[in-house]
Each structure stands twice: as structure tokens, then as C-alpha cells.
XYZ file of C-alpha atoms in Angstrom:
316
model
C 0.509 -0.122 0.283
C 2.966 2.394 0.831
C 4.590 1.430 -2.582
C 1.096 2.677 -4.507
C 0.800 5.583 -2.690
C 4.174 7.126 -3.586
C 4.558 5.513 -6.907
C 0.902 7.586 -7.597
C 2.206 10.947 -6.299
C 5.915 10.953 -8.349
C 3.702 10.302 -11.735
C 1.432 13.391 -10.101
C 4.683 15.457 -9.572
C 5.726 14.428 -13.014
C 2.920 15.441 -15.085
C 1.756 18.324 -13.209
C 5.124 20.325 -14.284
C 5.610 19.318 -17.829
C 1.849 21.391 -18.326
C 3.235 24.353 -16.999
C 4.441 26.834 -19.667
C 7.236 28.803 -20.440
C 7.463 32.835 -18.074
C 9.809 35.058 -17.311
C 12.382 34.623 -13.564
C 12.351 36.959 -11.104
C 14.341 40.371 -13.231
C 11.699 39.787 -16.381
C 14.359 37.657 -17.976
C 12.491 36.005 -20.654
C 13.751 31.774 -20.590
C 11.953 28.225 -21.089
C 11.055 27.112 -17.005
C 13.698 26.671 -14.913
C 14.252 22.923 -13.847
C 16.123 22.879 -10.218
C 16.994 19.865 -8.478
C 16.903 20.304 -4.381
C 19.682 19.641 -1.063
C 18.054 20.815 2.177
C 17.876 20.181 5.536
C 16.168 21.410 8.557
C 15.993 21.798 12.158
C 13.831 22.542 14.664
C 10.857 22.759 17.565
C 9.165 20.085 17.422
C 6.107 19.028 20.130
C 2.204 17.706 19.881
C -0.231 19.191 21.536
C -3.079 17.306 23.244
C -5.760 17.408 25.870
C -4.533 14.378 28.296
C -5.564 16.695 31.778
C -3.132 14.226 33.844
C 0.207 14.188 31.462
C 2.007 17.905 30.032
C 4.190 17.979 26.756
C 6.481 20.347 26.266
C 8.743 20.414 23.346
C 11.554 18.500 22.146
C 13.498 18.806 18.996
C 13.417 17.484 15.541
C 15.150 18.088 11.942
C 14.692 16.631 8.208
C 16.520 16.209 5.257
C 15.221 16.201 2.021
C 15.599 16.219 -1.962
C 13.615 16.916 -4.469
C 12.594 19.185 -7.826
C 11.831 22.757 -8.413
C 10.008 24.233 -10.339
C 10.153 28.260 -11.467
C 8.125 29.997 -13.588
C 7.628 33.581 -13.516
C 7.305 34.743 -10.544
C 6.324 31.230 -8.880
C 7.679 27.970 -7.947
C 6.193 24.658 -7.914
C 8.426 22.586 -5.463
C 7.731 18.534 -4.499
C 10.518 15.080 -3.348
C 11.281 12.953 -0.589
C 11.642 14.367 2.985
C 12.913 12.451 6.251
C 11.662 14.157 9.100
C 12.169 13.340 12.026
C 10.023 13.976 15.821
C 10.497 14.464 19.175
C 8.005 15.497 22.594
C 8.404 15.205 25.823
C 5.961 14.406 28.023
C 5.770 15.135 31.608
C 3.062 13.270 34.199
C 0.899 16.522 36.768
C 0.550 13.714 39.520
C 2.111 13.999 42.288
C 2.279 10.348 43.785
C 0.110 7.821 44.483
C -1.035 5.158 47.896
C -1.302 1.992 48.155
C -2.327 -0.796 51.300
C -0.003 -3.994 51.075
C 0.360 -6.604 54.033
C 4.752 -6.902 54.490
C 6.354 -10.615 54.763
C 5.062 -10.172 58.167
C 1.372 -9.852 57.371
C 0.920 -6.851 59.195
C -0.817 -3.857 57.627
C 0.499 -1.259 56.037
C 0.630 2.189 53.346
C 2.642 1.959 50.788
C 3.366 5.637 50.396
C 5.256 6.885 46.262
C 6.276 10.610 45.506
C 7.343 11.296 42.499
C 10.339 13.046 41.454
C 10.053 13.293 38.217
C 8.361 11.161 35.389
C 8.270 11.466 31.640
C 7.540 9.969 28.816
C 9.339 10.612 25.457
C 8.211 10.405 21.834
C 10.355 9.577 18.884
C 8.571 8.787 15.245
C 10.578 9.479 11.511
C 8.444 9.634 9.090
C 8.480 9.523 5.086
C 7.555 12.352 3.931
C 6.302 13.549 0.320
C 5.343 17.140 0.413
C 3.206 19.533 -2.558
C 4.652 23.232 -2.574
C 3.532 25.688 -4.460
C 5.008 29.494 -3.931
C 5.703 32.975 -4.894
C 9.483 34.776 -5.161
C 10.943 38.208 -6.497
C 14.219 39.525 -5.389
C 15.479 36.634 -3.492
C 12.615 37.021 -1.486
C 9.904 33.868 -1.651
C 7.397 32.268 1.103
C 5.766 28.389 -0.061
C 3.055 26.633 1.303
C 0.865 23.583 0.911
C 0.629 20.154 1.889
C 2.918 17.084 3.193
C 1.971 13.737 3.262
C 3.932 10.724 5.581
C 4.237 7.196 6.103
C 5.620 6.452 9.604
C 8.778 4.052 9.407
C 9.807 4.075 12.879
C 8.494 5.200 16.020
C 9.599 4.308 19.367
C 8.022 5.234 22.959
C 10.559 5.607 26.496
C 8.685 6.701 30.200
C 11.561 7.093 32.859
C 10.437 7.585 36.465
C 11.943 9.307 39.459
C 9.785 8.147 42.677
C 10.778 7.990 46.619
C 9.129 5.546 48.546
C 7.808 5.176 51.837
C 5.986 2.826 54.237
C 3.594 4.494 57.500
C 2.429 1.985 60.230
C -0.423 2.963 63.103
C 1.684 1.783 65.082
C 4.240 3.952 64.414
C 5.015 8.271 64.073
C 7.036 8.497 62.252
C 7.132 6.959 58.316
C 9.388 4.330 57.086
C 11.927 5.641 54.863
C 15.567 5.891 53.171
C 15.736 2.851 54.598
C 17.156 0.417 51.005
C 16.696 -2.743 52.576
C 12.839 -1.840 53.660
C 12.699 -1.001 50.066
C 12.731 2.606 51.437
C 14.204 5.189 49.047
C 14.983 6.946 46.041
C 14.637 4.618 42.739
C 14.240 5.209 39.244
C 13.220 3.149 36.451
C 11.710 3.044 32.666
C 10.321 0.884 29.930
C 10.104 1.328 26.532
C 7.412 0.254 23.258
C 6.742 0.666 19.848
C 4.703 3.941 19.661
C 1.431 2.859 18.082
C 1.689 5.893 15.182
C -1.017 6.408 12.294
C 0.013 5.106 9.113
C 0.116 8.139 7.093
C 0.168 11.472 8.101
C -1.570 14.794 6.944
C -0.125 18.681 7.745
C -0.073 21.520 6.064
C 2.928 24.204 6.078
C 4.659 27.417 4.809
C 7.972 28.291 4.728
C 9.128 32.343 4.159
C 12.997 32.959 3.575
C 15.139 34.351 0.695
C 17.675 32.896 -1.383
C 21.136 34.589 -1.363
C 22.392 34.222 -5.177
C 19.092 35.945 -6.432
C 22.164 38.577 -6.594
C 24.358 36.663 -8.395
C 21.195 35.252 -10.740
C 20.575 39.464 -11.302
C 24.166 39.616 -12.530
C 24.210 36.731 -14.378
C 21.788 35.055 -16.316
C 23.926 31.932 -16.425
C 24.360 31.411 -13.165
C 23.022 27.974 -12.132
C 22.649 27.497 -8.326
C 20.417 28.649 -5.517
C 20.666 28.840 -1.430
C 17.399 29.325 0.378
C 17.534 30.307 4.298
C 14.103 30.147 5.794
C 11.347 29.627 8.585
C 9.005 27.348 7.981
C 5.965 26.350 10.202
C 4.200 22.863 10.077
C 0.718 21.408 11.621
C -0.903 17.786 11.834
C -4.797 17.760 10.442
C -4.513 14.045 12.270
C -3.759 12.709 15.260
C 0.054 11.148 15.222
C -1.082 7.902 17.280
C -4.221 5.885 16.978
C -3.911 3.982 20.830
C -7.465 2.444 21.381
C -6.884 1.068 25.245
C -7.428 2.029 28.610
C -4.890 0.877 31.120
C -2.951 2.067 34.372
C -0.117 3.934 33.456
C 2.006 2.685 36.176
C 1.220 0.165 39.431
C 3.591 -1.144 41.966
C 5.204 -4.399 41.885
C 3.965 -6.452 44.627
C 6.692 -8.918 44.999
C 9.359 -5.655 44.663
C 7.348 -2.878 46.717
C 10.601 -0.385 44.874
C 9.889 -1.569 40.940
C 6.893 0.844 39.298
C 5.358 -1.281 36.341
C 5.329 1.378 34.302
C 3.211 1.423 30.492
C 4.259 4.639 27.857
C 1.985 7.050 27.830
C 0.540 7.181 24.449
C 0.833 2.665 24.538
C -1.389 2.700 27.881
C -4.475 6.118 27.182
C -6.379 6.115 24.129
C -5.618 9.182 21.521
C -9.273 8.128 19.284
C -11.060 10.229 22.617
C -8.425 12.947 22.208
C -6.516 15.145 20.190
C -2.836 14.385 19.423
C -1.556 16.451 16.589
C 2.119 17.150 15.507
C 4.082 20.263 14.807
C 7.114 21.586 14.257
C 8.689 25.251 13.110
C 12.619 26.054 12.940
C 15.150 26.249 9.824
C 15.667 24.853 7.431
C 18.680 25.999 4.221
C 18.409 24.335 0.412
C 20.700 24.261 -1.988
C 19.245 24.567 -5.435
C 21.397 23.508 -8.268
C 19.397 23.748 -12.198
C 19.161 21.417 -14.520
C 20.147 23.136 -17.630
C 21.132 26.179 -18.976
C 18.306 29.158 -18.843
C 16.542 29.351 -22.609
C 17.218 32.376 -23.063
C 15.053 34.214 -26.608
C 18.843 34.248 -28.640
C 17.049 32.911 -31.470
C 14.893 35.853 -32.023
C 17.593 38.281 -31.094
C 19.842 37.410 -34.052
C 16.894 36.962 -36.430
C 16.338 40.661 -35.619
C 19.941 41.568 -35.863
C 20.881 40.109 -39.755
C 16.696 41.620 -40.647
C 18.478 44.910 -39.038
C 21.486 44.626 -40.886
C 19.940 43.355 -43.553
C 18.082 46.759 -44.135
C 21.046 49.465 -42.946
C 22.999 47.559 -45.861
C 20.289 47.859 -49.182
C 19.600 51.733 -47.777
C 22.896 52.225 -48.160
């Protein structure tokens, strides 16, 4: 299914550019369609906009690598290609801890208290994307906007908890704490799982920036390169996860009170009943190389020069 999806999009990208007619560049010079090969890399801030009450999601790092094609006609552009995109986010548990009741090894009832120092969940995604962008450019400045479709290639989620355990007995005034031999101390535990990511990710994206090689193209019409520096933003149109379960994120191991049994956040909470929209923004650098020389109107110019020369010679 993924193979058919990409093949269909690539056929679309071949048909659409071939239907665009010739025009002028951003400086008014006459030429045929300008085809560019492009390479770009970007880095920025990524997060997930969610509405789970017990968790707060904060931002992390994202990055992209892109190789593709750009067509420029008049002041307009069309570009597409293949992109590898890494997104990540971090969620923090808003709860301070919990209490449970057990019997100790001597059969005495006691209250088990677990205080969370910090519980965080890291989400990692790797997508293969196909962006479809149209844009407008003039005097080196440009703005692009479009749609991006992607398939999840790899995903992982890891939850880590730092916590302190205590034991409270009715017959004792002070709680039992900092007694590691009795499982009351500071501990850390973690668990990881494959994150149930959506099969197809759709998002809208936009970019604004400047091509520093524009001045070179204005001075020399044969300049074949471009180097764009831009700011971009991308907002998802669908949930990034597809979980449909609800189970405890943490529980106590009855055989060892010092150990928590953890389940990663999105593997334990149903995302279908909530919002989990990815967001990504940052900076991007794009290198462009023209796929062939500019096609000037040299034939018509030479023909006109010959006619003027013949007219001048005849009247002379």
C-alpha cells in the first residue's frame, strides 16, 4: 500500500510540472522553464498538541533531510520530492504520587506511599514524507505553502520515573523512609515500547525566506545555483497516534515494592478520544542546482539583428 501511495504521487509530480508554460524570471529576463534539483536540511522545535489532563507535553527537537525538484516560472514556483523527518516530544506527568495498601512479610498492614520526583515520557517518530508546495518569489524573497503527506517508518516511546518510596504504619509515628534494605528509598525505573503511530500523516506547511544567490542571477543570467535560508512551520491535520486502549500507566510490583511497573504514555491511553496533533517549526537551508542552462530568446534576437543589418545594407 505504501509503495502504491508513493508511486501515485510521483506520477502526479511528473505530469503537473510538464504542463506549465515558459515565462520570465524574477528580474524580467525571458527564458524557458527553470528546473532545479534541491537538497535541504532543517532543524527546529517539535511537539504534540494534546488534551490529556494528567500529562503536560513540552517541546523537543526535530529535523528534516530533503531531496527533490523545484520548477520556477515567472514569479511562481512548484516543488516536491522525498523527505526524511524526525519528530520528538516529551510529556511530563502532572501527578505528585499515589498510595496503596499492602501486607508486609510479617502479615502487618501498612500504607505504601510513592512520591514522584519526576516522571517523563519521550516520543520519537521517523516519517517518510512527500511535500507538495507552491510558492511566490521576487528579488530573492520567497514564500511557499502546501500539503505534506507521510508514512511512519519507525516510532518508539520510553517512559522514565524518578520516585521515592515510604512505608506508613499506624503503630508508628514516623514513616519508614531511606531504608533501602526495606525497599524505602529513591529509585528510578523505565520502560519502552513501539509507539502506535498513525499510518498516514497529513499536515499543512509554510515557509518564508531569502535566496542569497538572487543577486548573482541578476548580475549573471547563466548562474545555475541558489541557496535559500528560510523559516518554516508545519501543523498536523490528524492525530499522530492511533491507540485505542486504556490501562494503568504505573502500578506497584507486588513482589518488590521498590519497583514500579510502567507502561509508556501513548501505549496506555486511548488517543482516539483525545487530540494528539504534531507541530514542527524551525529553520531550513536549501541548495538549488539548475538542471540545464537557461533558455534565452537568443534565436529571435539574432534573427532581428540580421534583418536590421540587411535593411541597413540595402539603404546604404
